[in-house]
């Protein structure tokens, strides 16, 4: 328990952990996502905690739910022998895979603005949409199409406009499929002082850009361009470190057939414009959360997240034109 507590203690001043816990705490109260991620002495020092852990292990751990990647310089036969010795005793209980019972966010906990005070002196705004699950369409990648255009940095891009007007320094966009339940589009902007004072102007530019994408409709030449770029990224990818490669590949083995795990993140295979239309159509205010971080919010952030002590404030989103 002390080891777990020490691991948590070192994260107390880490903005990534603090932001993540604030996000989890804001999920629906009856959702499993609305929990403390790691634990500390206050949550672990309870009667029969060891037996509870063993009961959880016996109930939830089974060979049929696990994936294994072994990375080594030895030959395949030697690695196979090693795998048998170390992992052959794991029992197959033929358990069903667990997934969240439902989307942990709905209109009652979305459509809002969070302000919080970070540890580091940074100023950012994040636009996060929760939309339906696009994971089954990973070969079509509508999220990659949208995030590629929103995150573009060339002339005529959203970022180029924000920089020209002195509102932002950086912008990134990414789409992820979460817990086999929903898809999340996250757009992060590093703000200037002027940008912090004009977050809703940035929001209006973003919505105008999304409306333009809807009006113009999906463009196959853009899809093909992204497809070519992704192939180049795959062909010339750097060799990953052993631990990173093993962890990444084992995770992907839960998501796609084994023959696709090496290039799953680069997939852009099948042109289905209706999926892009559907994806863009779900990016509305009602399923959006805006999160603004700045140390300048110290006085107005009167709420405190209990696990990490993050000071924050929450309110409904204003009208975004």
PDB file of C-alpha atoms in Angstrom:
ATOM      1  CA  UNK A   1       0.000   0.000   0.000  1.00  0.00           C
ATOM      2  CA  UNK A   2       2.871   2.338   0.759  1.00  0.00           C
ATOM      3  CA  UNK A   3       4.276   1.740  -2.732  1.00  0.00           C
ATOM      4  CA  UNK A   4       0.936   2.655  -4.331  1.00  0.00           C
ATOM      5  CA  UNK A   5       0.647   5.699  -2.098  1.00  0.00           C
ATOM      6  CA  UNK A   6       4.171   6.843  -3.008  1.00  0.00           C
ATOM      7  CA  UNK A   7       3.392   6.421  -6.709  1.00  0.00           C
ATOM      8  CA  UNK A   8       0.318   8.608  -6.272  1.00  0.00           C
ATOM      9  CA  UNK A   9       2.209  11.187  -4.190  1.00  0.00           C
ATOM     10  CA  UNK A  10       4.718  11.821  -6.966  1.00  0.00           C
ATOM     11  CA  UNK A  11       1.829  12.650  -9.324  1.00  0.00           C
ATOM     12  CA  UNK A  12       0.170  15.231  -7.082  1.00  0.00           C
ATOM     13  CA  UNK A  13       1.888  18.132  -8.858  1.00  0.00           C
ATOM     14  CA  UNK A  14       1.609  16.639 -12.348  1.00  0.00           C
ATOM     15  CA  UNK A  15      -0.858  18.629 -14.461  1.00  0.00           C
ATOM     16  CA  UNK A  16      -1.632  15.678 -16.729  1.00  0.00           C
ATOM     17  CA  UNK A  17      -2.786  13.541 -13.802  1.00  0.00           C
ATOM     18  CA  UNK A  18      -4.671  16.447 -12.243  1.00  0.00           C
ATOM     19  CA  UNK A  19      -6.483  17.240 -15.485  1.00  0.00           C
ATOM     20  CA  UNK A  20      -7.284  13.572 -16.082  1.00  0.00           C
ATOM     21  CA  UNK A  21      -8.785  13.120 -12.615  1.00  0.00           C
ATOM     22  CA  UNK A  22     -10.847  16.285 -13.026  1.00  0.00           C
ATOM     23  CA  UNK A  23     -12.163  14.822 -16.293  1.00  0.00           C
ATOM     24  CA  UNK A  24     -13.013  11.498 -14.623  1.00  0.00           C
ATOM     25  CA  UNK A  25     -14.663  13.177 -11.655  1.00  0.00           C
ATOM     26  CA  UNK A  26     -16.930  15.078 -14.029  1.00  0.00           C
ATOM     27  CA  UNK A  27     -18.293  11.898 -15.628  1.00  0.00           C
ATOM     28  CA  UNK A  28     -21.722  10.570 -14.687  1.00  0.00           C
ATOM     29  CA  UNK A  29     -21.703   9.665 -11.002  1.00  0.00           C
ATOM     30  CA  UNK A  30     -22.863   6.072 -11.553  1.00  0.00           C
ATOM     31  CA  UNK A  31     -20.226   5.407 -14.235  1.00  0.00           C
ATOM     32  CA  UNK A  32     -17.131   3.285 -13.458  1.00  0.00           C
ATOM     33  CA  UNK A  33     -15.104   6.071 -15.073  1.00  0.00           C
ATOM     34  CA  UNK A  34     -16.072   8.348 -12.175  1.00  0.00           C
ATOM     35  CA  UNK A  35     -13.419   6.828  -9.903  1.00  0.00           C
ATOM     36  CA  UNK A  36      -9.974   7.544  -8.505  1.00  0.00           C
ATOM     37  CA  UNK A  37      -7.425   6.237 -11.030  1.00  0.00           C
ATOM     38  CA  UNK A  38      -4.625   4.876  -8.836  1.00  0.00           C
ATOM     39  CA  UNK A  39      -5.408   4.848  -5.121  1.00  0.00           C
ATOM     40  CA  UNK A  40      -3.646   6.015  -1.971  1.00  0.00           C
ATOM     41  CA  UNK A  41      -3.624   5.088   1.715  1.00  0.00           C
ATOM     42  CA  UNK A  42      -6.999   6.704   2.290  1.00  0.00           C
ATOM     43  CA  UNK A  43      -8.666   4.427  -0.280  1.00  0.00           C
ATOM     44  CA  UNK A  44      -6.569   1.285   0.245  1.00  0.00           C
ATOM     45  CA  UNK A  45      -6.356   1.157   4.035  1.00  0.00           C
ATOM     46  CA  UNK A  46      -9.662  -0.658   4.489  1.00  0.00           C
ATOM     47  CA  UNK A  47     -10.538  -3.975   6.148  1.00  0.00           C
ATOM     48  CA  UNK A  48      -9.664  -7.114   4.167  1.00  0.00           C
ATOM     49  CA  UNK A  49      -8.128  -5.132   1.284  1.00  0.00           C
ATOM     50  CA  UNK A  50      -5.805  -8.011   0.378  1.00  0.00           C
ATOM     51  CA  UNK A  51      -8.683 -10.466   0.172  1.00  0.00           C
ATOM     52  CA  UNK A  52     -10.660  -7.982  -1.922  1.00  0.00           C
ATOM     53  CA  UNK A  53      -7.708  -7.767  -4.300  1.00  0.00           C
ATOM     54  CA  UNK A  54      -7.479 -11.560  -4.562  1.00  0.00           C
ATOM     55  CA  UNK A  55     -11.227 -11.815  -5.130  1.00  0.00           C
ATOM     56  CA  UNK A  56     -10.960  -9.258  -7.932  1.00  0.00           C
ATOM     57  CA  UNK A  57      -8.060 -11.184  -9.459  1.00  0.00           C
ATOM     58  CA  UNK A  58      -9.952 -14.487  -9.353  1.00  0.00           C
ATOM     59  CA  UNK A  59     -13.073 -12.887 -10.777  1.00  0.00           C
ATOM     60  CA  UNK A  60     -11.496 -10.811 -13.538  1.00  0.00           C
ATOM     61  CA  UNK A  61      -8.177 -12.324 -14.664  1.00  0.00           C
ATOM     62  CA  UNK A  62      -8.257 -14.996 -17.337  1.00  0.00           C
ATOM     63  CA  UNK A  63      -5.920 -16.078 -20.123  1.00  0.00           C
ATOM     64  CA  UNK A  64      -8.596 -15.579 -22.780  1.00  0.00           C
ATOM     65  CA  UNK A  65      -8.790 -11.848 -21.927  1.00  0.00           C
ATOM     66  CA  UNK A  66      -5.045 -11.261 -22.145  1.00  0.00           C
ATOM     67  CA  UNK A  67      -2.661 -10.440 -24.959  1.00  0.00           C
ATOM     68  CA  UNK A  68       1.085 -10.939 -24.778  1.00  0.00           C
ATOM     69  CA  UNK A  69       3.943  -9.367 -26.721  1.00  0.00           C
ATOM     70  CA  UNK A  70       7.510 -10.474 -25.993  1.00  0.00           C
ATOM     71  CA  UNK A  71      10.306  -8.314 -27.381  1.00  0.00           C
ATOM     72  CA  UNK A  72      13.812  -9.770 -27.323  1.00  0.00           C
ATOM     73  CA  UNK A  73      16.997 -10.419 -29.277  1.00  0.00           C
ATOM     74  CA  UNK A  74      16.729 -14.200 -28.812  1.00  0.00           C
ATOM     75  CA  UNK A  75      15.463 -16.495 -31.566  1.00  0.00           C
ATOM     76  CA  UNK A  76      11.776 -17.371 -31.792  1.00  0.00           C
ATOM     77  CA  UNK A  77      12.205 -20.860 -30.332  1.00  0.00           C
ATOM     78  CA  UNK A  78      13.985 -19.503 -27.251  1.00  0.00           C
ATOM     79  CA  UNK A  79      11.349 -16.811 -26.744  1.00  0.00           C
ATOM     80  CA  UNK A  80       8.574 -19.397 -27.134  1.00  0.00           C
ATOM     81  CA  UNK A  81      10.154 -21.573 -24.474  1.00  0.00           C
ATOM     82  CA  UNK A  82      10.456 -18.574 -22.170  1.00  0.00           C
ATOM     83  CA  UNK A  83       6.782 -17.700 -22.718  1.00  0.00           C
ATOM     84  CA  UNK A  84       5.692 -21.228 -21.822  1.00  0.00           C
ATOM     85  CA  UNK A  85       7.704 -21.202 -18.617  1.00  0.00           C
ATOM     86  CA  UNK A  86       6.599 -17.789 -17.422  1.00  0.00           C
ATOM     87  CA  UNK A  87       3.022 -17.531 -18.649  1.00  0.00           C
ATOM     88  CA  UNK A  88       1.829 -21.084 -19.255  1.00  0.00           C
ATOM     89  CA  UNK A  89       0.272 -21.338 -15.815  1.00  0.00           C
ATOM     90  CA  UNK A  90      -2.276 -18.568 -16.347  1.00  0.00           C
ATOM     91  CA  UNK A  91      -5.701 -20.175 -16.172  1.00  0.00           C
ATOM     92  CA  UNK A  92      -8.258 -19.747 -18.929  1.00  0.00           C
ATOM     93  CA  UNK A  93     -11.565 -19.131 -17.179  1.00  0.00           C
ATOM     94  CA  UNK A  94     -13.321 -18.292 -20.441  1.00  0.00           C
ATOM     95  CA  UNK A  95     -14.497 -14.946 -19.102  1.00  0.00           C
ATOM     96  CA  UNK A  96     -16.317 -12.304 -21.109  1.00  0.00           C
ATOM     97  CA  UNK A  97     -14.475  -9.071 -21.840  1.00  0.00           C
ATOM     98  CA  UNK A  98     -15.563  -6.076 -19.786  1.00  0.00           C
ATOM     99  CA  UNK A  99     -16.680  -2.791 -21.280  1.00  0.00           C
ATOM    100  CA  UNK A 100     -18.329   0.282 -19.803  1.00  0.00           C
ATOM    101  CA  UNK A 101     -22.086  -0.243 -19.386  1.00  0.00           C
ATOM    102  CA  UNK A 102     -22.758   2.996 -21.241  1.00  0.00           C
ATOM    103  CA  UNK A 103     -21.284   6.297 -22.343  1.00  0.00           C
ATOM    104  CA  UNK A 104     -20.044   8.012 -19.143  1.00  0.00           C
ATOM    105  CA  UNK A 105     -21.012  11.473 -20.396  1.00  0.00           C
ATOM    106  CA  UNK A 106     -24.326  12.897 -21.576  1.00  0.00           C
ATOM    107  CA  UNK A 107     -25.978  16.293 -21.970  1.00  0.00           C
ATOM    108  CA  UNK A 108     -26.273  16.681 -18.186  1.00  0.00           C
ATOM    109  CA  UNK A 109     -22.471  16.768 -17.771  1.00  0.00           C
ATOM    110  CA  UNK A 110     -21.519  18.224 -21.159  1.00  0.00           C
ATOM    111  CA  UNK A 111     -22.189  21.576 -22.803  1.00  0.00           C
ATOM    112  CA  UNK A 112     -20.108  23.234 -20.108  1.00  0.00           C
ATOM    113  CA  UNK A 113     -16.977  25.254 -19.471  1.00  0.00           C
ATOM    114  CA  UNK A 114     -14.318  24.231 -16.967  1.00  0.00           C
ATOM    115  CA  UNK A 115     -11.639  26.611 -15.769  1.00  0.00           C
ATOM    116  CA  UNK A 116      -8.834  25.254 -13.629  1.00  0.00           C
ATOM    117  CA  UNK A 117      -5.557  26.370 -12.106  1.00  0.00           C
ATOM    118  CA  UNK A 118      -2.563  24.343 -13.347  1.00  0.00           C
ATOM    119  CA  UNK A 119       0.712  23.845 -11.478  1.00  0.00           C
ATOM    120  CA  UNK A 120       2.791  24.986 -14.438  1.00  0.00           C
ATOM    121  CA  UNK A 121       2.478  28.493 -15.779  1.00  0.00           C
ATOM    122  CA  UNK A 122       0.629  27.588 -18.957  1.00  0.00           C
ATOM    123  CA  UNK A 123      -2.418  28.871 -20.788  1.00  0.00           C
ATOM    124  CA  UNK A 124      -4.406  26.394 -22.867  1.00  0.00           C
ATOM    125  CA  UNK A 125      -7.917  25.738 -24.078  1.00  0.00           C
ATOM    126  CA  UNK A 126      -9.212  22.284 -24.968  1.00  0.00           C
ATOM    127  CA  UNK A 127     -12.340  21.577 -26.980  1.00  0.00           C
ATOM    128  CA  UNK A 128     -13.477  18.016 -26.319  1.00  0.00           C
ATOM    129  CA  UNK A 129     -16.438  16.390 -28.045  1.00  0.00           C
ATOM    130  CA  UNK A 130     -17.991  13.091 -26.962  1.00  0.00           C
ATOM    131  CA  UNK A 131     -19.642  11.402 -29.957  1.00  0.00           C
ATOM    132  CA  UNK A 132     -20.850   7.924 -30.900  1.00  0.00           C
ATOM    133  CA  UNK A 133     -18.407   5.045 -31.184  1.00  0.00           C
ATOM    134  CA  UNK A 134     -16.503   5.096 -34.479  1.00  0.00           C
ATOM    135  CA  UNK A 135     -14.085   2.333 -33.486  1.00  0.00           C
ATOM    136  CA  UNK A 136     -15.710  -0.252 -35.833  1.00  0.00           C
ATOM    137  CA  UNK A 137     -14.779   2.092 -38.705  1.00  0.00           C
ATOM    138  CA  UNK A 138     -11.035   2.213 -37.992  1.00  0.00           C
ATOM    139  CA  UNK A 139     -10.256   1.286 -41.600  1.00  0.00           C
ATOM    140  CA  UNK A 140     -12.218   4.321 -42.780  1.00  0.00           C
ATOM    141  CA  UNK A 141     -10.796   6.651 -40.119  1.00  0.00           C
ATOM    142  CA  UNK A 142     -13.264   9.577 -40.262  1.00  0.00           C
ATOM    143  CA  UNK A 143     -11.639  10.931 -37.094  1.00  0.00           C
ATOM    144  CA  UNK A 144      -8.228  11.024 -38.757  1.00  0.00           C
ATOM    145  CA  UNK A 145      -9.723  12.941 -41.683  1.00  0.00           C
ATOM    146  CA  UNK A 146     -11.307  15.599 -39.447  1.00  0.00           C
ATOM    147  CA  UNK A 147      -8.380  15.953 -37.021  1.00  0.00           C
ATOM    148  CA  UNK A 148      -5.922  16.189 -39.944  1.00  0.00           C
ATOM    149  CA  UNK A 149      -7.756  19.191 -41.378  1.00  0.00           C
ATOM    150  CA  UNK A 150      -8.445  20.928 -38.064  1.00  0.00           C
ATOM    151  CA  UNK A 151      -4.865  20.367 -36.932  1.00  0.00           C
ATOM    152  CA  UNK A 152      -3.290  21.484 -40.206  1.00  0.00           C
ATOM    153  CA  UNK A 153      -0.590  24.136 -39.816  1.00  0.00           C
ATOM    154  CA  UNK A 154      -0.149  25.415 -43.376  1.00  0.00           C
ATOM    155  CA  UNK A 155      -1.485  28.554 -45.114  1.00  0.00           C
ATOM    156  CA  UNK A 156      -5.247  28.920 -44.799  1.00  0.00           C
ATOM    157  CA  UNK A 157      -5.371  26.671 -41.729  1.00  0.00           C
ATOM    158  CA  UNK A 158      -7.186  27.464 -38.507  1.00  0.00           C
ATOM    159  CA  UNK A 159      -3.852  27.739 -36.694  1.00  0.00           C
ATOM    160  CA  UNK A 160      -2.469  30.203 -39.228  1.00  0.00           C
ATOM    161  CA  UNK A 161      -5.461  32.484 -38.561  1.00  0.00           C
ATOM    162  CA  UNK A 162      -5.070  32.226 -34.780  1.00  0.00           C
ATOM    163  CA  UNK A 163      -1.356  33.020 -35.001  1.00  0.00           C
ATOM    164  CA  UNK A 164      -1.980  35.932 -37.368  1.00  0.00           C
ATOM    165  CA  UNK A 165      -4.402  37.458 -34.871  1.00  0.00           C
ATOM    166  CA  UNK A 166      -2.044  36.870 -31.958  1.00  0.00           C
ATOM    167  CA  UNK A 167      -4.377  34.405 -30.211  1.00  0.00           C
ATOM    168  CA  UNK A 168      -2.407  31.165 -30.196  1.00  0.00           C
ATOM    169  CA  UNK A 169       1.037  29.614 -30.378  1.00  0.00           C
ATOM    170  CA  UNK A 170       0.205  25.974 -31.107  1.00  0.00           C
ATOM    171  CA  UNK A 171      -2.758  23.780 -32.023  1.00  0.00           C
ATOM    172  CA  UNK A 172      -3.173  20.014 -32.075  1.00  0.00           C
ATOM    173  CA  UNK A 173      -6.135  17.785 -32.871  1.00  0.00           C
ATOM    174  CA  UNK A 174      -6.712  14.092 -32.324  1.00  0.00           C
ATOM    175  CA  UNK A 175      -9.524  11.559 -32.386  1.00  0.00           C
ATOM    176  CA  UNK A 176      -9.531   8.532 -30.083  1.00  0.00           C
ATOM    177  CA  UNK A 177     -11.913   5.650 -29.520  1.00  0.00           C
ATOM    178  CA  UNK A 178     -12.519   5.115 -25.805  1.00  0.00           C
ATOM    179  CA  UNK A 179     -13.527   1.943 -23.939  1.00  0.00           C
ATOM    180  CA  UNK A 180     -15.382   0.455 -26.934  1.00  0.00           C
ATOM    181  CA  UNK A 181     -18.130   2.897 -26.020  1.00  0.00           C
ATOM    182  CA  UNK A 182     -17.592   6.360 -27.499  1.00  0.00           C
ATOM    183  CA  UNK A 183     -15.226   8.436 -29.616  1.00  0.00           C
ATOM    184  CA  UNK A 184     -13.543  11.608 -28.431  1.00  0.00           C
ATOM    185  CA  UNK A 185     -12.313  14.510 -30.553  1.00  0.00           C
ATOM    186  CA  UNK A 186      -9.889  16.745 -28.705  1.00  0.00           C
ATOM    187  CA  UNK A 187      -8.551  20.049 -30.019  1.00  0.00           C
ATOM    188  CA  UNK A 188      -5.907  21.723 -27.850  1.00  0.00           C
ATOM    189  CA  UNK A 189      -4.693  25.284 -28.290  1.00  0.00           C
ATOM    190  CA  UNK A 190      -1.745  26.908 -26.519  1.00  0.00           C
ATOM    191  CA  UNK A 191      -2.868  30.460 -25.837  1.00  0.00           C
ATOM    192  CA  UNK A 192      -1.227  33.843 -25.796  1.00  0.00           C
ATOM    193  CA  UNK A 193      -2.402  36.382 -23.193  1.00  0.00           C
ATOM    194  CA  UNK A 194      -4.658  37.852 -25.875  1.00  0.00           C
ATOM    195  CA  UNK A 195      -5.975  34.373 -26.657  1.00  0.00           C
ATOM    196  CA  UNK A 196      -6.840  33.762 -23.011  1.00  0.00           C
ATOM    197  CA  UNK A 197      -8.929  36.945 -23.043  1.00  0.00           C
ATOM    198  CA  UNK A 198     -10.636  35.894 -26.293  1.00  0.00           C
ATOM    199  CA  UNK A 199     -11.409  32.190 -25.889  1.00  0.00           C
ATOM    200  CA  UNK A 200     -14.886  32.617 -27.395  1.00  0.00           C
ATOM    201  CA  UNK A 201     -13.454  34.311 -30.472  1.00  0.00           C
ATOM    202  CA  UNK A 202     -11.245  31.220 -30.915  1.00  0.00           C
ATOM    203  CA  UNK A 203     -14.311  29.030 -30.386  1.00  0.00           C
ATOM    204  CA  UNK A 204     -16.236  30.953 -33.043  1.00  0.00           C
ATOM    205  CA  UNK A 205     -13.364  30.510 -35.519  1.00  0.00           C
ATOM    206  CA  UNK A 206     -13.295  26.788 -34.766  1.00  0.00           C
ATOM    207  CA  UNK A 207     -17.037  26.405 -35.274  1.00  0.00           C
ATOM    208  CA  UNK A 208     -16.835  28.424 -38.492  1.00  0.00           C
ATOM    209  CA  UNK A 209     -14.095  26.096 -39.731  1.00  0.00           C
ATOM    210  CA  UNK A 210     -16.170  23.010 -38.877  1.00  0.00           C
ATOM    211  CA  UNK A 211     -19.181  24.538 -40.641  1.00  0.00           C
ATOM    212  CA  UNK A 212     -17.013  25.108 -43.708  1.00  0.00           C
ATOM    213  CA  UNK A 213     -15.982  21.433 -43.691  1.00  0.00           C
ATOM    214  CA  UNK A 214     -19.640  20.416 -43.498  1.00  0.00           C
ATOM    215  CA  UNK A 215     -20.609  22.771 -46.315  1.00  0.00           C
ATOM    216  CA  UNK A 216     -17.783  21.683 -48.617  1.00  0.00           C
ATOM    217  CA  UNK A 217     -18.370  18.023 -47.854  1.00  0.00           C
ATOM    218  CA  UNK A 218     -15.779  15.245 -47.687  1.00  0.00           C
ATOM    219  CA  UNK A 219     -13.046  15.516 -50.327  1.00  0.00           C
ATOM    220  CA  UNK A 220     -11.607  12.243 -51.602  1.00  0.00           C
ATOM    221  CA  UNK A 221      -8.335  13.881 -52.637  1.00  0.00           C
ATOM    222  CA  UNK A 222      -7.775  14.907 -49.005  1.00  0.00           C
ATOM    223  CA  UNK A 223      -8.455  11.342 -47.874  1.00  0.00           C
ATOM    224  CA  UNK A 224      -5.991   9.977 -50.436  1.00  0.00           C
ATOM    225  CA  UNK A 225      -3.374  12.526 -49.389  1.00  0.00           C
ATOM    226  CA  UNK A 226      -3.687  11.515 -45.717  1.00  0.00           C
ATOM    227  CA  UNK A 227      -3.514   7.867 -46.772  1.00  0.00           C
ATOM    228  CA  UNK A 228      -0.233   8.474 -48.616  1.00  0.00           C
ATOM    229  CA  UNK A 229       1.219  10.448 -45.708  1.00  0.00           C
ATOM    230  CA  UNK A 230       0.335   7.663 -43.283  1.00  0.00           C
ATOM    231  CA  UNK A 231       1.969   5.074 -45.529  1.00  0.00           C
ATOM    232  CA  UNK A 232       5.150   7.140 -45.584  1.00  0.00           C
ATOM    233  CA  UNK A 233       5.025   7.416 -41.799  1.00  0.00           C
ATOM    234  CA  UNK A 234       4.715   3.638 -41.551  1.00  0.00           C
ATOM    235  CA  UNK A 235       7.435   2.892 -44.103  1.00  0.00           C
ATOM    236  CA  UNK A 236       9.931   5.242 -42.450  1.00  0.00           C
ATOM    237  CA  UNK A 237       8.882   4.903 -38.807  1.00  0.00           C
ATOM    238  CA  UNK A 238      11.680   4.882 -36.250  1.00  0.00           C
ATOM    239  CA  UNK A 239      12.321   1.663 -34.388  1.00  0.00           C
ATOM    240  CA  UNK A 240      10.535   1.844 -31.036  1.00  0.00           C
ATOM    241  CA  UNK A 241      12.089   0.983 -27.706  1.00  0.00           C
ATOM    242  CA  UNK A 242      11.275  -2.513 -26.469  1.00  0.00           C
ATOM    243  CA  UNK A 243       8.946  -1.606 -23.600  1.00  0.00           C
ATOM    244  CA  UNK A 244       7.072   0.984 -25.641  1.00  0.00           C
ATOM    245  CA  UNK A 245       6.684  -1.345 -28.630  1.00  0.00           C
ATOM    246  CA  UNK A 246       5.480  -4.288 -26.533  1.00  0.00           C
ATOM    247  CA  UNK A 247       2.946  -2.197 -24.612  1.00  0.00           C
ATOM    248  CA  UNK A 248       1.590  -0.564 -27.767  1.00  0.00           C
ATOM    249  CA  UNK A 249       1.290  -3.787 -29.742  1.00  0.00           C
ATOM    250  CA  UNK A 250      -0.344  -5.743 -26.913  1.00  0.00           C
ATOM    251  CA  UNK A 251      -2.936  -2.993 -26.563  1.00  0.00           C
ATOM    252  CA  UNK A 252      -3.680  -3.060 -30.290  1.00  0.00           C
ATOM    253  CA  UNK A 253      -4.158  -6.831 -30.185  1.00  0.00           C
ATOM    254  CA  UNK A 254      -7.341  -6.147 -28.206  1.00  0.00           C
ATOM    255  CA  UNK A 255      -8.563  -3.863 -30.969  1.00  0.00           C
ATOM    256  CA  UNK A 256      -7.805  -5.426 -34.358  1.00  0.00           C
ATOM    257  CA  UNK A 257      -6.901  -8.820 -35.871  1.00  0.00           C
ATOM    258  CA  UNK A 258      -3.311  -9.828 -35.148  1.00  0.00           C
ATOM    259  CA  UNK A 259      -2.246  -9.379 -38.773  1.00  0.00           C
ATOM    260  CA  UNK A 260      -3.163  -5.672 -38.528  1.00  0.00           C
ATOM    261  CA  UNK A 261      -1.537  -4.721 -35.232  1.00  0.00           C
ATOM    262  CA  UNK A 262       1.669  -3.380 -36.800  1.00  0.00           C
ATOM    263  CA  UNK A 263      -0.067  -0.721 -38.872  1.00  0.00           C
ATOM    264  CA  UNK A 264      -3.421  -0.164 -37.149  1.00  0.00           C
ATOM    265  CA  UNK A 265      -2.663   3.472 -36.266  1.00  0.00           C
ATOM    266  CA  UNK A 266      -1.810   4.209 -39.919  1.00  0.00           C
ATOM    267  CA  UNK A 267      -5.020   2.787 -41.428  1.00  0.00           C
ATOM    268  CA  UNK A 268      -6.736   4.860 -44.120  1.00  0.00           C
ATOM    269  CA  UNK A 269      -8.055   2.166 -46.410  1.00  0.00           C
ATOM    270  CA  UNK A 270     -11.684   2.607 -47.405  1.00  0.00           C
ATOM    271  CA  UNK A 271     -13.311   5.807 -48.667  1.00  0.00           C
ATOM    272  CA  UNK A 272     -16.762   6.165 -47.106  1.00  0.00           C
ATOM    273  CA  UNK A 273     -17.679   9.885 -47.142  1.00  0.00           C
ATOM    274  CA  UNK A 274     -20.954   9.268 -45.302  1.00  0.00           C
ATOM    275  CA  UNK A 275     -18.953   8.394 -42.167  1.00  0.00           C
ATOM    276  CA  UNK A 276     -17.140  11.743 -42.322  1.00  0.00           C
ATOM    277  CA  UNK A 277     -20.480  13.515 -42.743  1.00  0.00           C
ATOM    278  CA  UNK A 278     -21.822  11.646 -39.698  1.00  0.00           C
ATOM    279  CA  UNK A 279     -18.707  12.458 -37.648  1.00  0.00           C
ATOM    280  CA  UNK A 280     -18.825  16.172 -38.471  1.00  0.00           C
ATOM    281  CA  UNK A 281     -22.563  16.265 -37.850  1.00  0.00           C
ATOM    282  CA  UNK A 282     -22.083  15.210 -34.239  1.00  0.00           C
ATOM    283  CA  UNK A 283     -19.708  18.072 -33.368  1.00  0.00           C
ATOM    284  CA  UNK A 284     -22.239  20.341 -31.685  1.00  0.00           C
ATOM    285  CA  UNK A 285     -22.320  22.464 -28.555  1.00  0.00           C
ATOM    286  CA  UNK A 286     -24.470  20.017 -26.570  1.00  0.00           C
ATOM    287  CA  UNK A 287     -21.794  17.287 -26.496  1.00  0.00           C
ATOM    288  CA  UNK A 288     -18.834  19.655 -26.143  1.00  0.00           C
ATOM    289  CA  UNK A 289     -16.746  20.505 -23.114  1.00  0.00           C
ATOM    290  CA  UNK A 290     -14.362  23.458 -23.106  1.00  0.00           C
ATOM    291  CA  UNK A 291     -11.502  23.334 -20.587  1.00  0.00           C
ATOM    292  CA  UNK A 292      -9.371  26.436 -20.036  1.00  0.00           C
ATOM    293  CA  UNK A 293      -6.218  26.339 -17.897  1.00  0.00           C
ATOM    294  CA  UNK A 294      -4.420  29.361 -16.474  1.00  0.00           C
ATOM    295  CA  UNK A 295      -2.860  30.389 -13.181  1.00  0.00           C
ATOM    296  CA  UNK A 296      -4.744  33.666 -13.610  1.00  0.00           C
ATOM    297  CA  UNK A 297      -7.931  31.822 -12.545  1.00  0.00           C
ATOM    298  CA  UNK A 298      -6.734  31.469  -8.947  1.00  0.00           C
ATOM    299  CA  UNK A 299      -9.380  33.783  -7.452  1.00  0.00           C
ATOM    300  CA  UNK A 300     -12.385  32.678  -9.491  1.00  0.00           C
ATOM    301  CA  UNK A 301     -11.800  28.926  -9.129  1.00  0.00           C
ATOM    302  CA  UNK A 302     -13.503  28.215  -5.811  1.00  0.00           C
ATOM    303  CA  UNK A 303     -14.219  24.492  -6.235  1.00  0.00           C
ATOM    304  CA  UNK A 304     -11.591  21.902  -5.273  1.00  0.00           C
ATOM    305  CA  UNK A 305     -11.211  18.437  -6.796  1.00  0.00           C
ATOM    306  CA  UNK A 306     -10.731  16.245  -3.675  1.00  0.00           C
ATOM    307  CA  UNK A 307      -8.077  13.796  -4.919  1.00  0.00           C
ATOM    308  CA  UNK A 308      -5.432  16.165  -6.298  1.00  0.00           C
ATOM    309  CA  UNK A 309      -6.660  19.437  -4.847  1.00  0.00           C
ATOM    310  CA  UNK A 310      -7.074  21.060  -8.252  1.00  0.00           C
ATOM    311  CA  UNK A 311      -8.907  24.374  -8.017  1.00  0.00           C
ATOM    312  CA  UNK A 312     -11.586  24.775 -10.686  1.00  0.00           C
ATOM    313  CA  UNK A 313     -14.844  26.400 -11.684  1.00  0.00           C
ATOM    314  CA  UNK A 314     -17.628  25.160 -13.953  1.00  0.00           C
ATOM    315  CA  UNK A 315     -20.456  26.892 -15.803  1.00  0.00           C
ATOM    316  CA  UNK A 316     -22.659  26.416 -18.845  1.00  0.00           C
ATOM    317  CA  UNK A 317     -21.189  27.229 -22.220  1.00  0.00           C
ATOM    318  CA  UNK A 318     -22.244  30.599 -23.632  1.00  0.00           C
ATOM    319  CA  UNK A 319     -23.682  30.863 -27.119  1.00  0.00           C
ATOM    320  CA  UNK A 320     -21.004  30.070 -29.714  1.00  0.00           C
ATOM    321  CA  UNK A 321     -21.628  31.531 -33.160  1.00  0.00           C
TER     322      UNK A 321
END
